[in-house]
Amino acid sequence: MSLPAQQNTIHIEALRKSYNEQASGDVRYIIKDVNLVIKGGEFFILLGPSGCGKSTLLNIIAGFVSKSGGHLRIDDVEVKEPGKDRAVVFQQADSSLFPWLTVRENVEFGLRMKKTPKPERRRISDSFIGLVGLTGHENKFPKELSGGMKQRVQLARVLAGDPAILLMDEPFGALDAMTRRTMQKELIRIWRETNKTVIFVTHDIQEALLLGQRIGIMSVGPSSNITDIYDNPLSFPRDEASPEFGELYNQIQSHFAR
Ligand SMILES: Nc1ncnc2c1ncn2[C@@H]1O[C@H](COP(=O)(O)OP(=O)(O)OP(=O)(O)O)[C@@H](O)[C@H]1O
């Protein structure tokens, strides 16, 4: 079961990362002085130009990449490695799915590793396959699925592990515009049903505004940090054609034009 939403608050203080710390000469920081608090249950967007360090920050939160300095805590615990409280959804579903396993077997993979009894595995996979809209496709292999369906399988597999925090690295970036829009709507529905904390990386302002409750803007690197945070109070489902949406869009766009 998920922990209550008020837990799993992510505290980031003076976080920095260099990939060349060991090199002689100047240390080049990719991100520097990042300060941020993300509350449990929040849908937070990391928005910034290509190469500014969004994935680096996400991978530090995931525990895949070590930080060079500063603090990263979830509640009171310093994060140093991956944990089952966090899971990452990558842009390329293909590289995260096992091609020789069916949809159901892919979704149940982590549960098998944890030796979850078969009836329980079945109950959980049925529930998440249903949640992502893949009921009826359980016995298909990844090569028989569209890009959007593969991304749904990846999402179902991640959700089956019941992480409190979902880290999403441009998960819909490789999908066509229509599928992307459908997946964005589905993600909002799933987030509202499951009460997960979501940190979602994108460089697309429209996507950021369709999904996020708060949008953290990262500056151009090197030494990138979060320079501004915009609240997005618009209710779901959000209407891209509304004047309020357009106003927020213009505000953020003009931020990048500065
Ligand atoms: N393992 C690594 N070793 C050395 N440099 C790296 C490594 N990973 C990322 N970088 C560098 O760190 C910088 C930030 O990369 P990162 O992928 O975090 O940015 P991003 O904002 O997610 O970019 P994009 O939107 O294009 O995916 C880039 O200059 C990149 O070349």
mmCIF file of C-alpha atoms and ligand atoms in Angstrom:
data_model
loop_
_atom_site.group_PDB
_atom_site.id
_atom_site.type_symbol
_atom_site.label_atom_id
_atom_site.label_comp_id
_atom_site.label_asym_id
_atom_site.label_seq_id
_atom_site.Cartn_x
_atom_site.Cartn_y
_atom_site.Cartn_z
ATOM 1 C CA MET A 1 0.000 0.000 0.000
ATOM 2 C CA SER A 2 1.151 3.589 -0.602
ATOM 3 C CA LEU A 3 2.117 5.705 2.338
ATOM 4 C CA PRO A 4 -0.125 8.693 3.094
ATOM 5 C CA ALA A 5 0.411 11.592 0.713
ATOM 6 C CA GLN A 6 1.820 13.925 3.351
ATOM 7 C CA GLN A 7 4.849 11.642 3.638
ATOM 8 C CA ASN A 8 7.541 11.170 1.012
ATOM 9 C CA THR A 9 8.416 14.843 0.905
ATOM 10 C CA ILE A 10 11.589 15.388 -1.106
ATOM 11 C CA HIS A 11 14.012 17.957 0.302
ATOM 12 C CA ILE A 12 16.820 19.164 -1.958
ATOM 13 C CA GLU A 13 19.367 21.595 -0.521
ATOM 14 C CA ALA A 14 22.363 23.187 -2.242
ATOM 15 C CA LEU A 15 22.596 20.155 -4.508
ATOM 16 C CA ARG A 16 25.371 20.081 -7.084
ATOM 17 C CA LYS A 17 26.742 17.654 -9.593
ATOM 18 C CA SER A 18 29.891 17.506 -11.661
ATOM 19 C CA TYR A 19 30.837 14.591 -13.880
ATOM 20 C CA ASN A 20 34.514 15.649 -13.939
ATOM 21 C CA GLU A 21 35.352 16.073 -10.261
ATOM 22 C CA GLN A 22 38.376 13.827 -10.563
ATOM 23 C CA ALA A 23 39.814 15.744 -13.516
ATOM 24 C CA SER A 24 42.585 18.252 -13.014
ATOM 25 C CA GLY A 25 41.718 21.907 -13.660
ATOM 26 C CA ASP A 26 38.321 23.552 -13.222
ATOM 27 C CA VAL A 27 35.427 21.471 -12.002
ATOM 28 C CA ARG A 28 32.441 21.939 -14.323
ATOM 29 C CA TYR A 29 29.150 21.742 -12.489
ATOM 30 C CA ILE A 30 26.153 20.586 -14.515
ATOM 31 C CA ILE A 31 23.781 21.618 -11.741
ATOM 32 C CA LYS A 32 24.689 23.811 -8.785
ATOM 33 C CA ASP A 33 22.860 25.271 -5.779
ATOM 34 C CA VAL A 34 19.603 23.465 -6.477
ATOM 35 C CA ASN A 35 17.108 24.035 -3.654
ATOM 36 C CA LEU A 36 13.667 22.521 -3.817
ATOM 37 C CA VAL A 37 10.973 20.915 -1.686
ATOM 38 C CA ILE A 38 8.449 18.616 -3.369
ATOM 39 C CA LYS A 39 5.521 17.566 -1.216
ATOM 40 C CA GLY A 40 4.146 14.024 -1.100
ATOM 41 C CA GLY A 41 1.372 13.560 -3.661
ATOM 42 C CA GLU A 42 2.455 16.581 -5.713
ATOM 43 C CA PHE A 43 2.764 16.605 -9.519
ATOM 44 C CA PHE A 44 5.945 18.594 -10.100
ATOM 45 C CA ILE A 45 7.434 19.486 -13.483
ATOM 46 C CA LEU A 46 11.101 20.053 -14.228
ATOM 47 C CA LEU A 47 11.139 22.245 -17.328
ATOM 48 C CA GLY A 48 14.269 23.458 -19.045
ATOM 49 C CA PRO A 49 16.257 23.597 -22.258
ATOM 50 C CA SER A 50 18.027 20.575 -23.669
ATOM 51 C CA GLY A 51 21.222 19.706 -21.809
ATOM 52 C CA CYS A 52 20.531 21.856 -18.726
ATOM 53 C CA GLY A 53 20.648 18.872 -16.370
ATOM 54 C CA LYS A 54 17.018 17.765 -15.917
ATOM 55 C CA SER A 55 17.834 14.063 -16.337
ATOM 56 C CA THR A 56 20.881 14.448 -14.114
ATOM 57 C CA LEU A 57 18.727 15.863 -11.319
ATOM 58 C CA LEU A 58 16.071 13.163 -11.834
ATOM 59 C CA ASN A 59 18.719 10.422 -11.777
ATOM 60 C CA ILE A 60 20.185 11.793 -8.550
ATOM 61 C CA ILE A 61 16.707 11.662 -6.981
ATOM 62 C CA ALA A 62 16.364 8.100 -8.321
ATOM 63 C CA GLY A 63 19.678 7.217 -6.670
ATOM 64 C CA PHE A 64 21.222 6.151 -10.010
ATOM 65 C CA VAL A 65 23.712 9.041 -10.078
ATOM 66 C CA SER A 66 25.678 10.248 -7.056
ATOM 67 C CA LYS A 67 25.584 13.913 -6.088
ATOM 68 C CA SER A 68 28.798 15.918 -5.733
ATOM 69 C CA GLY A 69 27.542 17.969 -2.804
ATOM 70 C CA GLY A 70 24.512 19.244 -0.939
ATOM 71 C CA HIS A 71 21.644 17.221 0.473
ATOM 72 C CA LEU A 72 18.838 15.120 -0.872
ATOM 73 C CA ARG A 73 16.426 13.732 1.698
ATOM 74 C CA ILE A 74 13.125 11.939 1.472
ATOM 75 C CA ASP A 75 11.420 12.882 4.719
ATOM 76 C CA ASP A 76 14.330 12.527 7.164
ATOM 77 C CA VAL A 77 16.422 10.026 5.261
ATOM 78 C CA GLU A 78 19.396 11.036 3.086
ATOM 79 C CA VAL A 79 19.126 9.395 -0.359
ATOM 80 C CA LYS A 80 22.275 7.648 -1.520
ATOM 81 C CA GLU A 81 21.012 4.775 -3.637
ATOM 82 C CA PRO A 82 17.922 3.532 -5.475
ATOM 83 C CA GLY A 83 15.036 2.398 -3.282
ATOM 84 C CA LYS A 84 11.652 0.786 -3.764
ATOM 85 C CA ASP A 85 9.984 4.042 -2.769
ATOM 86 C CA ARG A 86 11.086 5.448 -6.183
ATOM 87 C CA ALA A 87 10.758 4.233 -9.768
ATOM 88 C CA VAL A 88 11.715 5.756 -13.105
ATOM 89 C CA VAL A 89 9.675 5.779 -16.309
ATOM 90 C CA PHE A 90 12.019 6.312 -19.256
ATOM 91 C CA GLN A 91 11.327 7.810 -22.669
ATOM 92 C CA GLN A 92 12.212 4.602 -24.513
ATOM 93 C CA ALA A 93 9.798 1.913 -23.320
ATOM 94 C CA ASP A 94 11.530 -0.546 -25.675
ATOM 95 C CA SER A 95 14.724 -0.564 -23.681
ATOM 96 C CA SER A 96 12.913 -1.151 -20.400
ATOM 97 C CA LEU A 97 10.619 -4.029 -21.501
ATOM 98 C CA PHE A 98 11.735 -7.627 -21.927
ATOM 99 C CA PRO A 99 10.867 -8.546 -25.544
ATOM 100 C CA TRP A 100 10.566 -12.269 -24.734
ATOM 101 C CA LEU A 101 7.927 -11.679 -22.024
ATOM 102 C CA THR A 102 4.238 -10.960 -22.572
ATOM 103 C CA VAL A 103 2.503 -7.830 -21.284
ATOM 104 C CA ARG A 104 1.389 -9.677 -18.153
ATOM 105 C CA GLU A 105 4.835 -11.218 -17.567
ATOM 106 C CA ASN A 106 6.508 -7.835 -17.995
ATOM 107 C CA VAL A 107 4.119 -6.229 -15.503
ATOM 108 C CA GLU A 108 4.617 -9.092 -13.032
ATOM 109 C CA PHE A 109 8.411 -9.218 -13.411
ATOM 110 C CA GLY A 110 9.288 -7.246 -10.267
ATOM 111 C CA LEU A 111 6.651 -9.115 -8.270
ATOM 112 C CA ARG A 112 8.178 -12.460 -9.343
ATOM 113 C CA MET A 113 11.591 -11.226 -8.200
ATOM 114 C CA LYS A 114 10.039 -10.367 -4.834
ATOM 115 C CA LYS A 115 8.501 -13.861 -4.761
ATOM 116 C CA THR A 116 4.972 -12.487 -4.504
ATOM 117 C CA PRO A 117 2.618 -15.514 -4.570
ATOM 118 C CA LYS A 118 1.029 -16.174 -7.964
ATOM 119 C CA PRO A 119 -2.611 -15.319 -7.078
ATOM 120 C CA GLU A 120 -1.458 -12.009 -5.578
ATOM 121 C CA ARG A 121 0.707 -11.297 -8.659
ATOM 122 C CA ARG A 122 -2.275 -11.958 -10.861
ATOM 123 C CA ARG A 123 -4.521 -9.672 -8.841
ATOM 124 C CA ILE A 124 -1.970 -6.830 -8.942
ATOM 125 C CA SER A 125 -1.172 -7.216 -12.648
ATOM 126 C CA ASP A 126 -4.888 -7.391 -13.538
ATOM 127 C CA SER A 127 -5.460 -4.200 -11.599
ATOM 128 C CA PHE A 128 -2.629 -2.181 -13.190
ATOM 129 C CA ILE A 129 -3.122 -3.577 -16.696
ATOM 130 C CA GLY A 130 -6.716 -2.377 -16.292
ATOM 131 C CA LEU A 131 -5.630 0.990 -14.899
ATOM 132 C CA VAL A 132 -3.462 1.725 -17.956
ATOM 133 C CA GLY A 133 -6.175 0.500 -20.363
ATOM 134 C CA LEU A 134 -4.523 -2.694 -21.624
ATOM 135 C CA THR A 135 -7.105 -5.276 -20.558
ATOM 136 C CA GLY A 136 -7.395 -7.822 -23.380
ATOM 137 C CA HIS A 137 -3.733 -7.413 -24.411
ATOM 138 C CA GLU A 138 -2.206 -9.412 -21.527
ATOM 139 C CA ASN A 139 -0.778 -12.175 -23.731
ATOM 140 C CA LYS A 140 0.798 -9.979 -26.392
ATOM 141 C CA PHE A 141 4.549 -9.474 -26.719
ATOM 142 C CA PRO A 142 6.107 -5.978 -26.915
ATOM 143 C CA LYS A 143 6.725 -6.297 -30.667
ATOM 144 C CA GLU A 144 2.965 -6.658 -31.172
ATOM 145 C CA LEU A 145 2.254 -3.324 -29.424
ATOM 146 C CA SER A 146 2.236 0.307 -30.570
ATOM 147 C CA GLY A 147 4.604 2.846 -28.985
ATOM 148 C CA GLY A 148 1.831 4.169 -26.749
ATOM 149 C CA MET A 149 0.849 0.655 -25.628
ATOM 150 C CA LYS A 150 4.486 -0.149 -24.760
ATOM 151 C CA GLN A 151 4.668 3.004 -22.679
ATOM 152 C CA ARG A 152 1.475 1.888 -20.888
ATOM 153 C CA VAL A 153 3.119 -1.473 -20.114
ATOM 154 C CA GLN A 154 6.162 0.310 -18.701
ATOM 155 C CA LEU A 155 3.891 2.456 -16.550
ATOM 156 C CA ALA A 156 1.876 -0.566 -15.346
ATOM 157 C CA ARG A 157 5.075 -2.390 -14.435
ATOM 158 C CA VAL A 158 6.381 0.556 -12.476
ATOM 159 C CA LEU A 159 3.023 1.033 -10.706
ATOM 160 C CA ALA A 160 2.863 -2.682 -9.819
ATOM 161 C CA GLY A 161 5.935 -2.123 -7.622
ATOM 162 C CA ASP A 162 3.882 0.507 -5.724
ATOM 163 C CA PRO A 163 6.552 3.221 -5.491
ATOM 164 C CA ALA A 164 5.452 6.350 -3.642
ATOM 165 C CA ILE A 165 7.447 8.522 -6.046
ATOM 166 C CA LEU A 166 7.279 8.300 -9.846
ATOM 167 C CA LEU A 167 10.198 9.857 -11.697
ATOM 168 C CA MET A 168 9.283 10.374 -15.347
ATOM 169 C CA ASP A 169 11.967 11.349 -17.862
ATOM 170 C CA GLU A 170 10.199 12.737 -20.956
ATOM 171 C CA PRO A 171 8.067 9.567 -21.008
ATOM 172 C CA PHE A 172 5.924 10.680 -23.936
ATOM 173 C CA GLY A 173 8.670 12.385 -25.955
ATOM 174 C CA ALA A 174 8.896 9.581 -28.519
ATOM 175 C CA LEU A 175 5.141 9.298 -29.134
ATOM 176 C CA ASP A 176 3.107 10.879 -31.920
ATOM 177 C CA ALA A 177 1.072 13.949 -30.965
ATOM 178 C CA MET A 178 -2.299 12.187 -30.639
ATOM 179 C CA THR A 179 -0.994 9.284 -28.566
ATOM 180 C CA ARG A 180 0.948 11.714 -26.440
ATOM 181 C CA ARG A 181 -2.193 13.700 -25.667
ATOM 182 C CA THR A 182 -4.086 10.531 -24.724
ATOM 183 C CA MET A 183 -1.237 9.392 -22.469
ATOM 184 C CA GLN A 184 -1.083 12.781 -20.763
ATOM 185 C CA LYS A 185 -4.801 12.540 -19.924
ATOM 186 C CA GLU A 186 -4.376 8.962 -18.710
ATOM 187 C CA LEU A 187 -1.424 9.901 -16.535
ATOM 188 C CA ILE A 188 -3.444 12.605 -14.800
ATOM 189 C CA ARG A 189 -6.248 10.116 -14.174
ATOM 190 C CA ILE A 190 -3.774 7.546 -12.771
ATOM 191 C CA TRP A 191 -2.000 10.135 -10.629
ATOM 192 C CA ARG A 192 -5.331 11.239 -9.143
ATOM 193 C CA GLU A 193 -6.368 7.633 -8.493
ATOM 194 C CA THR A 194 -3.068 6.514 -6.953
ATOM 195 C CA ASN A 195 -1.976 9.658 -5.112
ATOM 196 C CA LYS A 196 1.685 9.207 -6.122
ATOM 197 C CA THR A 197 4.262 11.960 -6.043
ATOM 198 C CA VAL A 198 5.274 12.616 -9.661
ATOM 199 C CA ILE A 199 8.356 14.434 -10.889
ATOM 200 C CA PHE A 200 8.015 14.817 -14.634
ATOM 201 C CA VAL A 201 10.799 16.064 -16.887
ATOM 202 C CA THR A 202 9.946 17.845 -20.116
ATOM 203 C CA HIS A 203 11.185 20.647 -22.336
ATOM 204 C CA ASP A 204 7.682 21.234 -23.700
ATOM 205 C CA ILE A 205 5.857 24.195 -22.094
ATOM 206 C CA GLN A 206 2.438 22.971 -23.215
ATOM 207 C CA GLU A 207 3.011 19.524 -21.685
ATOM 208 C CA ALA A 208 4.250 21.154 -18.481
ATOM 209 C CA LEU A 209 1.065 23.235 -18.262
ATOM 210 C CA LEU A 210 -1.258 20.336 -19.068
ATOM 211 C CA LEU A 211 0.167 18.202 -16.267
ATOM 212 C CA GLY A 212 1.916 20.036 -13.475
ATOM 213 C CA GLN A 213 0.694 21.616 -10.256
ATOM 214 C CA ARG A 214 4.026 23.411 -10.012
ATOM 215 C CA ILE A 215 6.589 23.979 -12.733
ATOM 216 C CA GLY A 216 10.237 24.407 -11.796
ATOM 217 C CA ILE A 217 12.226 26.213 -14.462
ATOM 218 C CA MET A 218 15.856 25.203 -14.852
ATOM 219 C CA SER A 219 18.330 27.685 -16.242
ATOM 220 C CA VAL A 220 20.663 27.033 -19.153
ATOM 221 C CA GLY A 221 23.760 25.177 -17.955
ATOM 222 C CA PRO A 222 26.454 24.816 -16.890
ATOM 223 C CA SER A 223 25.794 25.378 -13.173
ATOM 224 C CA SER A 224 22.078 25.166 -13.876
ATOM 225 C CA ASN A 225 19.615 25.542 -11.035
ATOM 226 C CA ILE A 226 15.918 26.120 -10.522
ATOM 227 C CA THR A 227 15.479 29.814 -11.072
ATOM 228 C CA ASP A 228 11.696 30.098 -10.802
ATOM 229 C CA ILE A 229 8.710 28.032 -9.798
ATOM 230 C CA TYR A 230 5.298 28.687 -11.358
ATOM 231 C CA ASP A 231 2.090 27.513 -9.676
ATOM 232 C CA ASN A 232 -0.493 26.119 -12.033
ATOM 233 C CA PRO A 233 -3.858 26.332 -10.262
ATOM 234 C CA LEU A 234 -5.954 25.351 -13.321
ATOM 235 C CA SER A 235 -8.335 22.461 -12.613
ATOM 236 C CA PHE A 236 -8.231 19.162 -14.507
ATOM 237 C CA PRO A 237 -8.955 18.396 -17.283
ATOM 238 C CA ARG A 238 -7.111 21.464 -18.521
ATOM 239 C CA ASP A 239 -8.273 23.297 -21.569
ATOM 240 C CA GLU A 240 -5.403 24.440 -23.792
ATOM 241 C CA ALA A 241 -7.760 26.833 -25.582
ATOM 242 C CA SER A 242 -8.744 28.716 -22.413
ATOM 243 C CA PRO A 243 -7.448 32.289 -21.863
ATOM 244 C CA GLU A 244 -6.006 31.258 -18.446
ATOM 245 C CA PHE A 245 -3.956 28.492 -20.065
ATOM 246 C CA GLY A 246 -2.738 30.911 -22.726
ATOM 247 C CA GLU A 247 -1.761 33.460 -20.107
ATOM 248 C CA LEU A 248 0.357 30.952 -18.182
ATOM 249 C CA TYR A 249 1.876 29.731 -21.451
ATOM 250 C CA ASN A 250 2.911 33.268 -22.382
ATOM 251 C CA GLN A 251 4.378 33.921 -18.924
ATOM 252 C CA ILE A 252 6.593 30.849 -19.122
ATOM 253 C CA GLN A 253 7.510 31.401 -22.744
ATOM 254 C CA SER A 254 8.562 34.976 -22.015
ATOM 255 C CA HIS A 255 10.684 33.604 -19.161
ATOM 256 C CA PHE A 256 12.753 31.691 -21.733
ATOM 257 C CA ALA A 257 12.881 34.669 -24.085
ATOM 258 C CA ARG A 258 14.554 36.832 -21.414
HETATM 259 N N1 LIG B 1 27.322 10.335 -17.503
HETATM 260 C C1 LIG B 1 27.687 11.549 -17.911
HETATM 261 N N2 LIG B 1 29.001 11.867 -18.021
HETATM 262 C C2 LIG B 1 29.397 13.091 -18.419
HETATM 263 N N3 LIG B 1 28.556 14.085 -18.741
HETATM 264 C C3 LIG B 1 27.236 13.826 -18.670
HETATM 265 C C4 LIG B 1 26.730 12.548 -18.262
HETATM 266 N N4 LIG B 1 25.379 12.593 -18.280
HETATM 267 C C5 LIG B 1 25.040 13.832 -18.690
HETATM 268 N N5 LIG B 1 26.154 14.574 -18.923
HETATM 269 C C6 LIG B 1 26.180 15.984 -19.363
HETATM 270 O O1 LIG B 1 25.414 16.728 -18.433
HETATM 271 C C7 LIG B 1 24.701 17.768 -19.099
HETATM 272 C C8 LIG B 1 23.241 17.658 -18.735
HETATM 273 O O2 LIG B 1 22.703 16.465 -19.297
HETATM 274 P P1 LIG B 1 21.228 15.962 -18.947
HETATM 275 O O3 LIG B 1 20.963 14.744 -19.754
HETATM 276 O O4 LIG B 1 21.087 15.884 -17.486
HETATM 277 O O5 LIG B 1 20.370 17.197 -19.476
HETATM 278 P P2 LIG B 1 18.828 17.297 -19.877
HETATM 279 O O6 LIG B 1 18.386 18.655 -19.450
HETATM 280 O O7 LIG B 1 18.084 16.139 -19.352
HETATM 281 O O8 LIG B 1 18.912 17.212 -21.461
HETATM 282 P P3 LIG B 1 17.827 16.718 -22.557
HETATM 283 O O9 LIG B 1 16.603 17.558 -22.385
HETATM 284 O O10 LIG B 1 18.519 16.980 -23.854
HETATM 285 O O11 LIG B 1 17.585 15.263 -22.298
HETATM 286 C C9 LIG B 1 24.996 17.615 -20.589
HETATM 287 O O12 LIG B 1 26.012 18.525 -20.921
HETATM 288 C C10 LIG B 1 25.499 16.198 -20.715
HETATM 289 O O13 LIG B 1 26.417 16.077 -21.760
#
